[in-house]
Every structure is written in structure tokens, then in C-alpha cells.
GROMACS .gro file of C-alpha atoms in nm:
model
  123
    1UNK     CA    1   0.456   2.415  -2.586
    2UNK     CA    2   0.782   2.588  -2.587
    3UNK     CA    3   0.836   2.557  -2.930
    4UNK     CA    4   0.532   2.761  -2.952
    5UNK     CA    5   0.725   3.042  -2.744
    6UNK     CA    6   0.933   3.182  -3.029
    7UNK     CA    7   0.994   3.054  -3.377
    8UNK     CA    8   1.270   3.260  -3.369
    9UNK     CA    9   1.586   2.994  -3.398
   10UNK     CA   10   1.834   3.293  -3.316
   11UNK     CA   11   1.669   3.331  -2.946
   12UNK     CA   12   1.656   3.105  -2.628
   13UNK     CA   13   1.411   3.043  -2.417
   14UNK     CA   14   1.460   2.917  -2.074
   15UNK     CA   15   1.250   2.880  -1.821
   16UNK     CA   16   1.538   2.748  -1.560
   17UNK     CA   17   1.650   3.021  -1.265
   18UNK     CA   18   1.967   3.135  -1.302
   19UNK     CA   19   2.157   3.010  -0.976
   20UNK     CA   20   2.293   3.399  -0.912
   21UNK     CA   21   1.933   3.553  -0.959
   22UNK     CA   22   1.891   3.845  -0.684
   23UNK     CA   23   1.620   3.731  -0.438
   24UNK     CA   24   1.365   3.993  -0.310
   25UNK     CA   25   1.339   3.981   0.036
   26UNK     CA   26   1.006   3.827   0.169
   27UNK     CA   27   0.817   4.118   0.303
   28UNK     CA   28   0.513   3.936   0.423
   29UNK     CA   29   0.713   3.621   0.607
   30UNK     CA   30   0.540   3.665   0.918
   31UNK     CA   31   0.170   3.633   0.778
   32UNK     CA   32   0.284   3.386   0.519
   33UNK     CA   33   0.431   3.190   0.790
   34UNK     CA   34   0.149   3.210   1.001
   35UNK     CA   35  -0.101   3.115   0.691
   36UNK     CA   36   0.122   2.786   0.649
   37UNK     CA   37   0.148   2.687   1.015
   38UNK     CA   38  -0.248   2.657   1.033
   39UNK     CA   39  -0.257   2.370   0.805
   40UNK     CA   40   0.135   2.262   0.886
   41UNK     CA   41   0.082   2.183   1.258
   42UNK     CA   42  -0.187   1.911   1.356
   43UNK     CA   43  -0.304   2.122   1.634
   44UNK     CA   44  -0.216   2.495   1.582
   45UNK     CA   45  -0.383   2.580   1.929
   46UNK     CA   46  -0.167   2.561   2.187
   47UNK     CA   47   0.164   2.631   2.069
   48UNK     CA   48   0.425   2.790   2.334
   49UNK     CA   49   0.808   2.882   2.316
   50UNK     CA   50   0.778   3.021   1.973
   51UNK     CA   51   1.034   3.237   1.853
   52UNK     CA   52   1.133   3.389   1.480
   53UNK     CA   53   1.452   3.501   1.317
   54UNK     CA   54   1.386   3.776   1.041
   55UNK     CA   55   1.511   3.638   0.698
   56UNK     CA   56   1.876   3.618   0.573
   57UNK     CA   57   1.995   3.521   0.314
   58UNK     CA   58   2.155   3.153   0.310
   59UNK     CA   59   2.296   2.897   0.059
   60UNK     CA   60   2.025   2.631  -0.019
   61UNK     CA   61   2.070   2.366  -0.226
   62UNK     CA   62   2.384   2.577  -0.372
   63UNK     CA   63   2.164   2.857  -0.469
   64UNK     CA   64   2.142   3.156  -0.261
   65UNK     CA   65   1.778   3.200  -0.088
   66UNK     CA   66   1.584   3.364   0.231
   67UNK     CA   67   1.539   3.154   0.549
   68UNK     CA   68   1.340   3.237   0.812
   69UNK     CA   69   1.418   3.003   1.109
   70UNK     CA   70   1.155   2.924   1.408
   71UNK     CA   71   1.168   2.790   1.711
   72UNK     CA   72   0.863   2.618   1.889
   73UNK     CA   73   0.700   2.341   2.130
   74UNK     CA   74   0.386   2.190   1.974
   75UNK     CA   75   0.055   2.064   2.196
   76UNK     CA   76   0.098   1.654   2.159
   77UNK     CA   77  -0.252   1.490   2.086
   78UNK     CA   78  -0.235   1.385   2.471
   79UNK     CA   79  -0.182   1.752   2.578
   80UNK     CA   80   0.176   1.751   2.658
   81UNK     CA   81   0.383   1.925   2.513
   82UNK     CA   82   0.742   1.820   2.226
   83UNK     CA   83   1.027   1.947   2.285
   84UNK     CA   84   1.109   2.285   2.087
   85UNK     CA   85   1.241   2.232   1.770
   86UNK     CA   86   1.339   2.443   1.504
   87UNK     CA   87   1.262   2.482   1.132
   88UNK     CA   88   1.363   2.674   0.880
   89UNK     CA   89   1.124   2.855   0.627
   90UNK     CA   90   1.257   2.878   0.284
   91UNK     CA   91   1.160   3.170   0.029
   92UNK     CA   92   1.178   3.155  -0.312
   93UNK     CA   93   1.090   3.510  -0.553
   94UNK     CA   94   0.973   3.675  -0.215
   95UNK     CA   95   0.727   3.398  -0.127
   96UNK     CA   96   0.728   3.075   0.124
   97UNK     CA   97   0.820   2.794  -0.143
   98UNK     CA   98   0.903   2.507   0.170
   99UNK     CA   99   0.953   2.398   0.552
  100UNK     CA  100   1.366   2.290   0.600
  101UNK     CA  101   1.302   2.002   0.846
  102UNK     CA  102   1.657   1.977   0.933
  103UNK     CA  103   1.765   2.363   0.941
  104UNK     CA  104   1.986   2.325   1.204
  105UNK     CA  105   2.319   2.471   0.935
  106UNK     CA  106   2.072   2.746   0.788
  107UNK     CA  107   1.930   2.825   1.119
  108UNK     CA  108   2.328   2.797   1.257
  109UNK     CA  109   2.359   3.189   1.445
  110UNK     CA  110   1.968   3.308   1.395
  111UNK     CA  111   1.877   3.552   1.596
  112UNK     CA  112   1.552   3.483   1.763
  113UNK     CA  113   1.252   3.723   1.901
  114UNK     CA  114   0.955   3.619   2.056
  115UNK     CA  115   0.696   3.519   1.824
  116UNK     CA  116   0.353   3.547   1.983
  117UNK     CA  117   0.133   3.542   1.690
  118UNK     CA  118   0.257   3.209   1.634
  119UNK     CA  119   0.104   3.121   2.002
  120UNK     CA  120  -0.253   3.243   1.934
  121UNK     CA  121  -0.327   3.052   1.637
  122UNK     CA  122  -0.677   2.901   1.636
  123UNK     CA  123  -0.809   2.658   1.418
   0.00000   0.00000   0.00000
């Protein structure tokens, strides 16, 4: 199908980012973050210590992106409660592209506010 682009041997046609492409900040983190969570989490009810660090910018995978980091205890199955960890959200052209599991160098300096709307998620 790319051939099909252009016939035009004298142009290129990529369809790889450029490593040094600007990112737009992610305007809507906070409600994109929140749609995620619902299906991210087993049991999105429940959740306490949460806590949210606006975007900044970050090196990712040697390309420069926007994290969001988060901080948060989960509800276990038996009602008890993990330990608060912290992941990292990772935006890609203004949108959530992926959860950083082990954010702990993106997240390194975050600074955290309360994040209640993460707490009153329902199913």
C-alpha cells in the first residue's frame, strides 16, 4: 500500500516519527486517565491514597514524551488493601498511548496532588 502513496520516485514517504517531533501536551490526562483506570484496575471501587503529578516532559525509550505519574493503594479481592505504588502514564501526540509499570526514573521528582476522582471510581 505505500507504493500506492505517491508514484512520485523524487518524494519519500515515511510513516516513522521523527525522534525530535514536538509533543502537544495532553490536555485531557485527567479524564483519559480516569477512562483507562476503569478497565486497568480489577476493582476500581475502593481505591485510596491516590495522588497525580501534572505531565512533564521525560525521555522514554530515547524519545522525548509526556508522563503523568500516580500514586495509589488498590482494594485486594479480600478487601485489604496493596501497598501504594506508582505508575507512570505515558502520552504519545497528546493522547494516553501506555501504563510505565516501573516509572520509578520517569516518576524520579514528580510532584504529587491529591487525586480524588481517582477514589470515586465506580464500576
Amino acid at each position: 500500500l505505500a507504493a500506492c502513496l505517491d508514484s512520485d520516485d523524487t518524494r519519500t514517504t515515511s510513516f516513522v516519527e521523527s525522534a525530535d517531533a514536538a509533543q502537544p501536551f495532553p490536555a485531557n490526562y485527567k479524564p483519559e486517565i480516569l477512562a483507562f483506570f476503569k478497565t486497568y484496575l480489577n476493582n476500581p471501587v475502593g481505591v485510596h491514597e491516590a495522588a497525580i503529578a501534572e505531565p512533564m516532559q521525560r525521555t522514554v525509550g530515547g524519545r522525548v514524551r509526556y508522563v503523568s505519574c500516580l500514586r495509589f493503594a488498590e482494594r485486594q479481592s479480600d478487601g485489604s488493601y496493596r501497598e501504594p505504588r506508582e505508575r507512570g502514564v505515558l502520552f504519545v501526540g497528546g493522547r494516553l498511548e501506555r501504563i510505565l509499570p516501573n516509572a520509578a526514573e520517569e516518576c524520579a521528582g514528580a510532584a504529587y496532588t491529591a487525586f480524588p476522582e481517582l477514589e470515586k471510581m465506580t464500576r
